mmCIF file of C-alpha atoms in Angstrom:
data_model
loop_
_atom_site.group_PDB
_atom_site.id
_atom_site.type_symbol
_atom_site.label_atom_id
_atom_site.label_comp_id
_atom_site.label_asym_id
_atom_site.label_seq_id
_atom_site.Cartn_x
_atom_site.Cartn_y
_atom_site.Cartn_z
ATOM 1 C CA MET A 1 70.633 105.759 115.142
ATOM 2 C CA THR A 2 70.791 101.783 115.574
ATOM 3 C CA ALA A 3 69.100 101.264 111.482
ATOM 4 C CA LEU A 4 71.592 103.546 110.400
ATOM 5 C CA LEU A 5 74.466 101.640 111.805
ATOM 6 C CA LEU A 6 73.547 98.684 110.681
ATOM 7 C CA LEU A 7 73.432 99.155 107.311
ATOM 8 C CA PRO A 8 77.159 99.958 107.037
ATOM 9 C CA LEU A 9 77.029 96.492 108.009
ATOM 10 C CA LEU A 10 75.147 95.213 105.857
ATOM 11 C CA LEU A 11 76.116 96.925 102.145
ATOM 12 C CA PRO A 12 79.459 94.742 102.278
ATOM 13 C CA PHE A 13 76.969 92.044 101.515
ATOM 14 C CA ALA A 14 76.799 92.922 97.910
ATOM 15 C CA LEU A 15 80.111 93.579 96.965
ATOM 16 C CA PRO A 16 81.311 90.926 95.603
ATOM 17 C CA ALA A 17 78.769 90.400 93.159
ATOM 18 C CA LEU A 18 78.721 93.772 92.260
ATOM 19 C CA ALA A 19 83.202 93.368 91.935
ATOM 20 C CA ARG A 20 82.188 90.733 89.384
ATOM 21 C CA ARG A 21 79.864 92.320 86.932
ATOM 22 C CA ALA A 22 82.399 95.513 87.606
ATOM 23 C CA LEU A 23 84.897 93.248 86.507
ATOM 24 C CA ALA A 24 83.189 92.227 83.071
ATOM 25 C CA ARG A 25 81.573 95.207 81.843
ATOM 26 C CA LEU A 26 85.129 98.374 83.048
ATOM 27 C CA THR A 27 88.465 97.850 82.252
ATOM 28 C CA PRO A 28 90.744 96.341 83.879
ATOM 29 C CA VAL A 29 92.238 99.279 86.097
ATOM 30 C CA ALA A 30 88.911 101.043 85.505
ATOM 31 C CA ALA A 31 87.672 97.618 87.504
ATOM 32 C CA LEU A 32 90.772 97.893 89.664
ATOM 33 C CA TRP A 33 90.563 100.946 91.226
ATOM 34 C CA ALA A 34 86.486 101.250 91.297
ATOM 35 C CA VAL A 35 86.276 97.636 93.277
ATOM 36 C CA THR A 36 89.788 98.144 95.876
ATOM 37 C CA ALA A 37 87.893 101.653 96.584
ATOM 38 C CA CYS A 38 84.817 100.525 97.238
ATOM 39 C CA ALA A 39 86.347 97.847 99.355
ATOM 40 C CA VAL A 40 88.536 99.741 101.386
ATOM 41 C CA VAL A 41 85.376 102.054 102.145
ATOM 42 C CA LEU A 42 83.024 99.812 102.771
ATOM 43 C CA ALA A 43 85.431 98.090 104.937
ATOM 44 C CA GLY A 44 86.262 101.550 107.241
ATOM 45 C CA CYS A 45 82.449 101.913 107.250
ATOM 46 C CA SER A 46 81.899 98.808 109.143
ATOM 47 C CA LEU A 47 84.602 99.162 111.457
ATOM 48 C CA ALA A 48 83.310 102.460 112.033
ATOM 49 C CA ALA A 49 80.001 100.977 112.911
ATOM 50 C CA LEU A 50 81.242 97.992 115.114
ATOM 51 C CA GLY A 51 83.307 100.906 117.572
ATOM 52 C CA ALA A 52 79.661 102.485 117.878
ATOM 53 C CA PHE A 53 78.115 100.433 118.608
ATOM 54 C CA VAL A 54 80.568 98.912 121.483
ATOM 55 C CA LEU A 55 80.741 102.941 123.133
ATOM 56 C CA ILE A 56 76.882 102.311 123.111
ATOM 57 C CA GLY A 57 77.516 99.086 124.829
ATOM 58 C CA VAL A 58 80.141 100.793 127.264
ATOM 59 C CA LEU A 59 78.146 103.604 128.070
ATOM 60 C CA LYS A 60 75.367 101.874 129.115
ATOM 61 C CA LEU A 61 77.527 100.577 132.381
ATOM 62 C CA PRO A 62 77.207 103.521 135.356
ATOM 63 C CA LEU A 63 80.924 103.175 135.296
ATOM 64 C CA PHE A 64 81.499 104.407 131.562
ATOM 65 C CA ALA A 65 78.807 106.728 132.297
ATOM 66 C CA ALA A 66 79.964 108.322 135.062
ATOM 67 C CA PHE A 67 83.547 108.599 133.373
ATOM 68 C CA GLY A 68 82.047 109.762 130.342
ATOM 69 C CA GLU A 69 80.327 112.253 132.408
ATOM 70 C CA LEU A 70 76.642 111.404 131.999
ATOM 71 C CA ILE A 71 73.819 113.171 133.843
ATOM 72 C CA HIS A 72 71.199 111.511 132.076
ATOM 73 C CA PRO A 73 70.382 107.805 130.645
ATOM 74 C CA LEU A 74 72.227 107.947 127.163
ATOM 75 C CA ARG A 75 68.226 107.752 124.948
ATOM 76 C CA THR A 76 69.104 104.388 122.759
ATOM 77 C CA ALA A 77 67.515 101.537 121.604
ATOM 78 C CA SER A 78 66.238 98.834 124.134
ATOM 79 C CA ASP A 79 69.218 97.202 125.933
ATOM 80 C CA ILE A 80 68.371 93.908 125.006
ATOM 81 C CA VAL A 81 69.313 94.851 121.357
ATOM 82 C CA VAL A 82 71.896 97.044 122.600
ATOM 83 C CA VAL A 83 73.725 95.190 125.440
ATOM 84 C CA PRO A 84 74.647 91.893 123.119
ATOM 85 C CA ALA A 85 75.109 94.337 120.085
ATOM 86 C CA ALA A 86 77.858 95.667 122.149
ATOM 87 C CA ALA A 87 79.373 92.249 123.019
ATOM 88 C CA THR A 88 78.977 91.319 119.641
ATOM 89 C CA SER A 89 80.724 93.981 118.473
ATOM 90 C CA VAL A 90 83.709 93.915 120.830
ATOM 91 C CA GLY A 91 84.147 89.960 119.509
ATOM 92 C CA VAL A 92 83.737 90.691 115.962
ATOM 93 C CA LEU A 93 86.757 93.570 116.519
ATOM 94 C CA ALA A 94 88.958 91.213 118.333
ATOM 95 C CA VAL A 95 88.848 88.631 115.647
ATOM 96 C CA CYS A 96 89.478 91.085 113.176
ATOM 97 C CA CYS A 97 92.367 92.629 115.145
ATOM 98 C CA TRP A 98 93.894 88.826 115.342
ATOM 99 C CA THR A 99 92.894 87.525 112.324
ATOM 100 C CA LEU A 100 95.266 90.738 111.027
ATOM 101 C CA ALA A 101 97.702 90.246 113.095
ATOM 102 C CA ARG A 102 98.546 87.132 112.139
ATOM 103 C CA SER A 103 98.501 88.064 108.516
ATOM 104 C CA VAL A 104 101.064 91.338 108.980
ATOM 105 C CA LEU A 105 103.628 89.048 110.453
ATOM 106 C CA ARG A 106 103.793 86.208 107.921
ATOM 107 C CA GLN A 107 103.104 88.493 105.186
ATOM 108 C CA THR A 108 105.980 90.478 106.704
ATOM 109 C CA ARG A 109 108.265 86.909 107.220
ATOM 110 C CA ALA A 110 107.574 86.064 103.465
ATOM 111 C CA PHE A 111 108.511 89.342 102.032
ATOM 112 C CA ARG A 112 111.664 89.149 104.249
ATOM 113 C CA THR A 113 112.733 85.720 102.782
ATOM 114 C CA ALA A 114 111.766 86.397 99.092
ATOM 115 C CA ARG A 115 114.039 90.164 99.237
ATOM 116 C CA THR A 116 116.389 87.661 100.651
ATOM 117 C CA GLN A 117 116.200 85.130 97.453
ATOM 118 C CA ALA A 118 116.061 87.914 95.535
ATOM 119 C CA GLY A 119 119.262 89.483 96.277
ATOM 120 C CA SER A 120 120.898 86.082 96.535
ATOM 121 C CA GLY A 121 120.698 85.645 92.804
ATOM 122 C CA PRO A 122 122.350 87.025 89.902
ATOM 123 C CA ALA A 123 120.459 90.891 88.818
ATOM 124 C CA ALA A 124 120.371 92.014 85.405
ATOM 125 C CA GLY A 125 118.571 95.317 85.581
ATOM 126 C CA ASP A 126 115.114 94.651 87.726
ATOM 127 C CA LEU A 127 115.740 90.784 86.900
ATOM 128 C CA CYS A 128 116.019 88.604 89.464
ATOM 129 C CA VAL A 129 117.371 84.805 88.253
ATOM 130 C CA VAL A 130 116.683 82.707 91.551
ATOM 131 C CA ASP A 131 118.408 78.741 91.216
ATOM 132 C CA SER A 132 115.685 76.748 91.570
ATOM 133 C CA PRO A 133 113.778 73.211 90.644
ATOM 134 C CA ARG A 134 110.992 75.468 91.055
ATOM 135 C CA PRO A 135 109.002 76.986 88.177
ATOM 136 C CA ASP A 136 108.139 80.623 89.423
ATOM 137 C CA ALA A 137 107.836 84.131 88.678
ATOM 138 C CA TYR A 138 106.579 86.999 89.828
ATOM 139 C CA ALA A 139 107.022 91.222 91.076
ATOM 140 C CA LEU A 140 108.419 92.045 94.355
ATOM 141 C CA PRO A 141 107.835 95.435 95.434
ATOM 142 C CA GLY A 142 110.370 97.147 97.716
ATOM 143 C CA ARG A 143 113.307 99.690 97.223
ATOM 144 C CA PRO A 144 114.182 99.111 94.514
ATOM 145 C CA HIS A 145 111.359 96.639 93.002
ATOM 146 C CA ARG A 146 112.374 93.514 91.139
ATOM 147 C CA ILE A 147 111.424 90.726 89.067
ATOM 148 C CA VAL A 148 111.489 87.292 90.036
ATOM 149 C CA VAL A 149 112.087 84.079 88.241
ATOM 150 C CA THR A 150 113.735 80.917 88.640
ATOM 151 C CA THR A 151 115.927 79.110 86.354
ATOM 152 C CA ALA A 152 113.330 76.612 86.484
ATOM 153 C CA MET A 153 110.643 79.079 84.608
ATOM 154 C CA LEU A 154 113.289 80.591 82.493
ATOM 155 C CA ARG A 155 113.632 77.011 81.255
ATOM 156 C CA SER A 156 109.942 76.327 80.653
ATOM 157 C CA LEU A 157 109.572 79.141 77.692
ATOM 158 C CA ASP A 158 111.123 80.611 74.716
ATOM 159 C CA GLY A 159 112.647 83.753 74.321
ATOM 160 C CA PRO A 160 109.425 85.681 73.445
ATOM 161 C CA GLU A 161 107.845 84.008 75.395
ATOM 162 C CA ARG A 162 109.977 85.095 78.778
ATOM 163 C CA GLU A 163 109.844 88.803 77.766
ATOM 164 C CA ALA A 164 106.018 88.908 77.725
ATOM 165 C CA LEU A 165 106.164 87.020 81.470
ATOM 166 C CA PHE A 166 108.970 89.846 82.619
ATOM 167 C CA ALA A 167 106.119 92.511 80.708
ATOM 168 C CA HIS A 168 103.543 91.335 82.534
ATOM 169 C CA GLU A 169 105.766 91.633 86.190
ATOM 170 C CA ARG A 170 106.963 94.322 84.876
ATOM 171 C CA ALA A 171 103.551 95.743 84.432
ATOM 172 C CA HIS A 172 102.708 94.975 88.015
ATOM 173 C CA ASN A 173 104.839 96.796 89.436
ATOM 174 C CA GLU A 174 104.898 100.199 87.093
ATOM 175 C CA GLY A 175 101.222 99.804 88.176
ATOM 176 C CA GLY A 176 101.483 99.747 92.171
ATOM 177 C CA HIS A 177 99.037 96.342 92.211
ATOM 178 C CA HIS A 178 101.073 95.640 95.564
ATOM 179 C CA TYR A 179 98.844 98.064 97.023
ATOM 180 C CA PHE A 180 95.525 97.514 95.519
ATOM 181 C CA LEU A 181 96.280 93.597 97.097
ATOM 182 C CA ALA A 182 97.485 94.408 100.490
ATOM 183 C CA ALA A 183 94.342 96.896 99.779
ATOM 184 C CA ALA A 184 92.319 93.902 99.154
ATOM 185 C CA GLU A 185 93.984 91.462 102.264
ATOM 186 C CA LEU A 186 92.838 94.352 104.883
ATOM 187 C CA ALA A 187 89.204 94.754 103.742
ATOM 188 C CA ALA A 188 89.007 90.944 103.742
ATOM 189 C CA HIS A 189 89.833 90.936 107.589
ATOM 190 C CA CYS A 190 87.811 93.572 108.323
ATOM 191 C CA HIS A 191 84.529 92.262 107.356
ATOM 192 C CA PRO A 192 83.616 88.134 105.778
ATOM 193 C CA ALA A 193 81.669 89.540 102.942
ATOM 194 C CA LEU A 194 85.049 91.205 101.496
ATOM 195 C CA ARG A 195 87.091 87.976 101.518
ATOM 196 C CA PRO A 196 85.487 86.874 97.899
ATOM 197 C CA VAL A 197 86.211 90.426 96.748
ATOM 198 C CA ARG A 198 90.047 89.760 97.437
ATOM 199 C CA GLU A 199 90.235 87.748 94.804
ATOM 200 C CA THR A 200 88.146 89.515 92.034
ATOM 201 C CA ILE A 201 91.080 92.245 92.757
ATOM 202 C CA ARG A 202 93.400 89.771 92.232
ATOM 203 C CA LEU A 203 92.243 88.943 89.187
ATOM 204 C CA ALA A 204 91.335 92.524 87.897
ATOM 205 C CA ALA A 205 95.219 93.444 88.914
ATOM 206 C CA GLU A 206 96.054 90.230 86.460
ATOM 207 C CA ARG A 207 94.107 90.655 83.878
ATOM 208 C CA ALA A 208 94.684 95.068 84.047
ATOM 209 C CA ALA A 209 99.240 92.970 84.020
ATOM 210 C CA ASP A 210 98.013 91.086 80.995
ATOM 211 C CA GLU A 211 97.019 94.033 78.608
ATOM 212 C CA ALA A 212 100.040 96.125 79.439
ATOM 213 C CA ALA A 213 102.540 92.728 78.720
ATOM 214 C CA ALA A 214 99.633 92.806 75.534
ATOM 215 C CA ALA A 215 100.768 96.435 74.393
ATOM 216 C CA SER A 216 104.328 96.242 74.949
ATOM 217 C CA VAL A 217 105.345 93.175 73.435
ATOM 218 C CA GLY A 218 102.634 93.556 70.825
ATOM 219 C CA ASP A 219 101.346 90.119 70.596
ATOM 220 C CA ARG A 220 98.075 89.292 71.908
ATOM 221 C CA ARG A 221 98.774 85.676 71.730
ATOM 222 C CA LEU A 222 101.842 85.069 72.351
ATOM 223 C CA THR A 223 100.718 87.021 75.534
ATOM 224 C CA ALA A 224 97.896 84.469 76.260
ATOM 225 C CA ARG A 225 101.081 81.408 75.364
ATOM 226 C CA ALA A 226 103.617 82.411 77.805
ATOM 227 C CA ILE A 227 100.982 82.917 80.382
ATOM 228 C CA ALA A 228 99.245 79.711 79.869
ATOM 229 C CA ARG A 229 102.730 77.819 79.930
ATOM 230 C CA ALA A 230 104.658 79.407 83.086
ATOM 231 C CA ALA A 231 101.111 78.825 84.955
ATOM 232 C CA LEU A 232 101.098 74.926 83.545
ATOM 233 C CA ALA A 233 104.636 74.842 84.949
ATOM 234 C CA GLY A 234 103.939 76.338 88.211
ATOM 235 C CA GLN A 235 101.286 74.450 89.593
ATOM 236 C CA ALA A 236 102.633 72.001 91.015
ATOM 237 C CA ASN A 237 104.605 74.663 93.378
ATOM 238 C CA ARG A 238 105.591 78.148 93.994
ATOM 239 C CA ALA A 239 108.611 79.791 96.234
ATOM 240 C CA GLU A 240 107.553 81.534 99.531
ATOM 241 C CA ARG A 241 106.256 85.056 98.495
ATOM 242 C CA PRO A 242 103.814 87.274 100.774
ATOM 243 C CA ASP A 243 100.471 87.762 99.022
ATOM 244 C CA PHE A 244 100.561 91.309 97.789
ATOM 245 C CA ALA A 245 103.479 89.924 95.604
ATOM 246 C CA ALA A 246 102.201 89.710 92.005
ATOM 247 C CA ALA A 247 102.214 86.402 89.593
ATOM 248 C CA ALA A 248 101.404 85.965 86.045
ATOM 249 C CA THR A 249 100.453 82.370 87.448
ATOM 250 C CA THR A 250 98.150 82.952 89.650
ATOM 251 C CA GLY A 251 94.061 83.337 89.542
ATOM 252 C CA PRO A 252 91.631 82.099 87.379
ATOM 253 C CA VAL A 253 94.853 81.183 84.765
ATOM 254 C CA PRO A 254 91.974 79.571 81.569
ATOM 255 C CA GLN A 255 89.962 83.173 81.843
ATOM 256 C CA ARG A 256 92.275 85.411 81.448
ATOM 257 C CA VAL A 257 93.709 83.498 78.433
ATOM 258 C CA GLN A 258 89.692 83.710 77.013
ATOM 259 C CA ALA A 259 90.076 87.458 77.720
ATOM 260 C CA LEU A 260 93.224 87.679 76.161
ATOM 261 C CA LEU A 261 92.972 85.862 73.089
ATOM 262 C CA ALA A 262 88.974 87.291 72.210
ATOM 263 C CA ASN A 263 89.532 90.598 70.120
ATOM 264 C CA PRO A 264 89.933 93.800 72.904
ATOM 265 C CA GLY A 265 87.795 96.134 71.309
ATOM 266 C CA ALA A 266 86.117 97.911 74.146
ATOM 267 C CA PRO A 267 84.360 96.687 77.050
ATOM 268 C CA ARG A 268 80.297 97.160 77.209
ATOM 269 C CA ALA A 269 78.998 99.847 78.906
ATOM 270 C CA GLY A 270 79.530 99.858 82.632
ATOM 271 C CA ARG A 271 78.541 103.094 83.733
ATOM 272 C CA ALA A 272 75.255 101.087 85.776
ATOM 273 C CA ILE A 273 77.132 98.850 87.349
ATOM 274 C CA ALA A 274 79.653 101.921 87.837
ATOM 275 C CA ALA A 275 76.681 103.961 89.837
ATOM 276 C CA LEU A 276 76.026 101.083 91.747
ATOM 277 C CA LEU A 277 79.418 100.394 93.268
ATOM 278 C CA VAL A 278 79.790 104.792 93.904
ATOM 279 C CA ALA A 279 75.814 104.113 95.510
ATOM 280 C CA CYS A 280 76.632 101.445 97.536
ATOM 281 C CA THR A 281 79.802 103.094 98.700
ATOM 282 C CA ALA A 282 77.944 106.678 99.105
ATOM 283 C CA VAL A 283 75.370 105.251 101.254
ATOM 284 C CA SER A 284 77.393 103.338 102.924
ATOM 285 C CA CYS A 285 79.340 106.583 104.549
ATOM 286 C CA VAL A 286 76.198 108.759 104.750
ATOM 287 C CA ALA A 287 74.500 105.913 107.262
ATOM 288 C CA SER A 288 78.365 104.966 108.877
ATOM 289 C CA VAL A 289 78.594 109.241 109.079
ATOM 290 C CA THR A 290 74.937 110.143 110.343
ATOM 291 C CA GLY A 291 74.598 107.499 112.557
ATOM 292 C CA MET A 292 77.685 108.734 114.406
ATOM 293 C CA ALA A 293 76.658 112.538 114.044
ATOM 294 C CA ASP A 294 73.154 110.817 116.459
ATOM 295 C CA PHE A 295 75.442 108.997 119.020
ATOM 296 C CA HIS A 296 77.521 111.755 119.388
ATOM 297 C CA HIS A 297 74.718 114.158 119.734
ATOM 298 C CA ARG A 298 72.974 111.966 122.246
ATOM 299 C CA VAL A 299 75.666 111.668 124.094
ATOM 300 C CA GLU A 300 76.407 115.404 124.352
ATOM 301 C CA VAL A 301 72.083 115.316 125.552
ATOM 302 C CA ALA A 302 73.401 113.047 128.014
ATOM 303 C CA GLN A 303 75.619 115.160 129.160
ATOM 304 C CA GLY A 304 73.325 118.462 129.387
ATOM 305 C CA ASP A 305 75.378 120.050 127.376
ATOM 306 C CA GLU A 306 72.207 120.045 124.896
ATOM 307 C CA ARG A 307 68.346 119.443 125.001
ATOM 308 C CA PRO A 308 67.374 116.448 123.399
#
């Protein structure tokens, strides 16, 4: 049981490398879905494993054993292993909850500020123009979705480049990329190995919006130029916004521009990397479910409901 519950805690360390390969070998949209789904499942399985270790340690205490109606000792690994594992799990879960709560509060404040700022300027459809000396543009989710752009950013681009930039930000809203970014942020607070994956998911979202914008305006070179000039103008500063509000100026812009200038073509075969992502997720799920089922069986045996 202990070995099975360790697997969901170790498998997330393999995801950062797999995520980078997925983005290189799959289409941006496919990579965005696959990596985000894998990160969320691995995060959930790791939390389940930590919770199981906590319950095992708690039921080793006489008070909680009596509360759980255990009439026999709970058969687990040696207390030398179980007790430290349970104590460590409690500490890790506490840190996860604390950092997640801080992130939620910070993101909520930033979202309210961004919505207030967007509502203070003139709007044309889903486009909001904010009077600011800082060049910035981003997709702001909500009801309704908005594309926020500052006057300084508008002055930094010509007409066709503005249309390409607007198409990029509109693709973020239409693709629901804020959900993927929020899920990546949540997973990053559940397991430290998933923090690098957060940046890969952000890059996948930007690449997906880049391709959508290029298809919308019908000119990949124009889209690349608009993104490069917007990033160059906005690199010094940015308006306050939540991390899940995607923006064309974020991420490794040179890499994105290079991808746009390259021949679109079909991506390299990604079946192997997709299979590895599925296998990693499946193994984590099976190990977590099997470990929890075994733990439940041992509790029932300790309660005298079943035979060993």
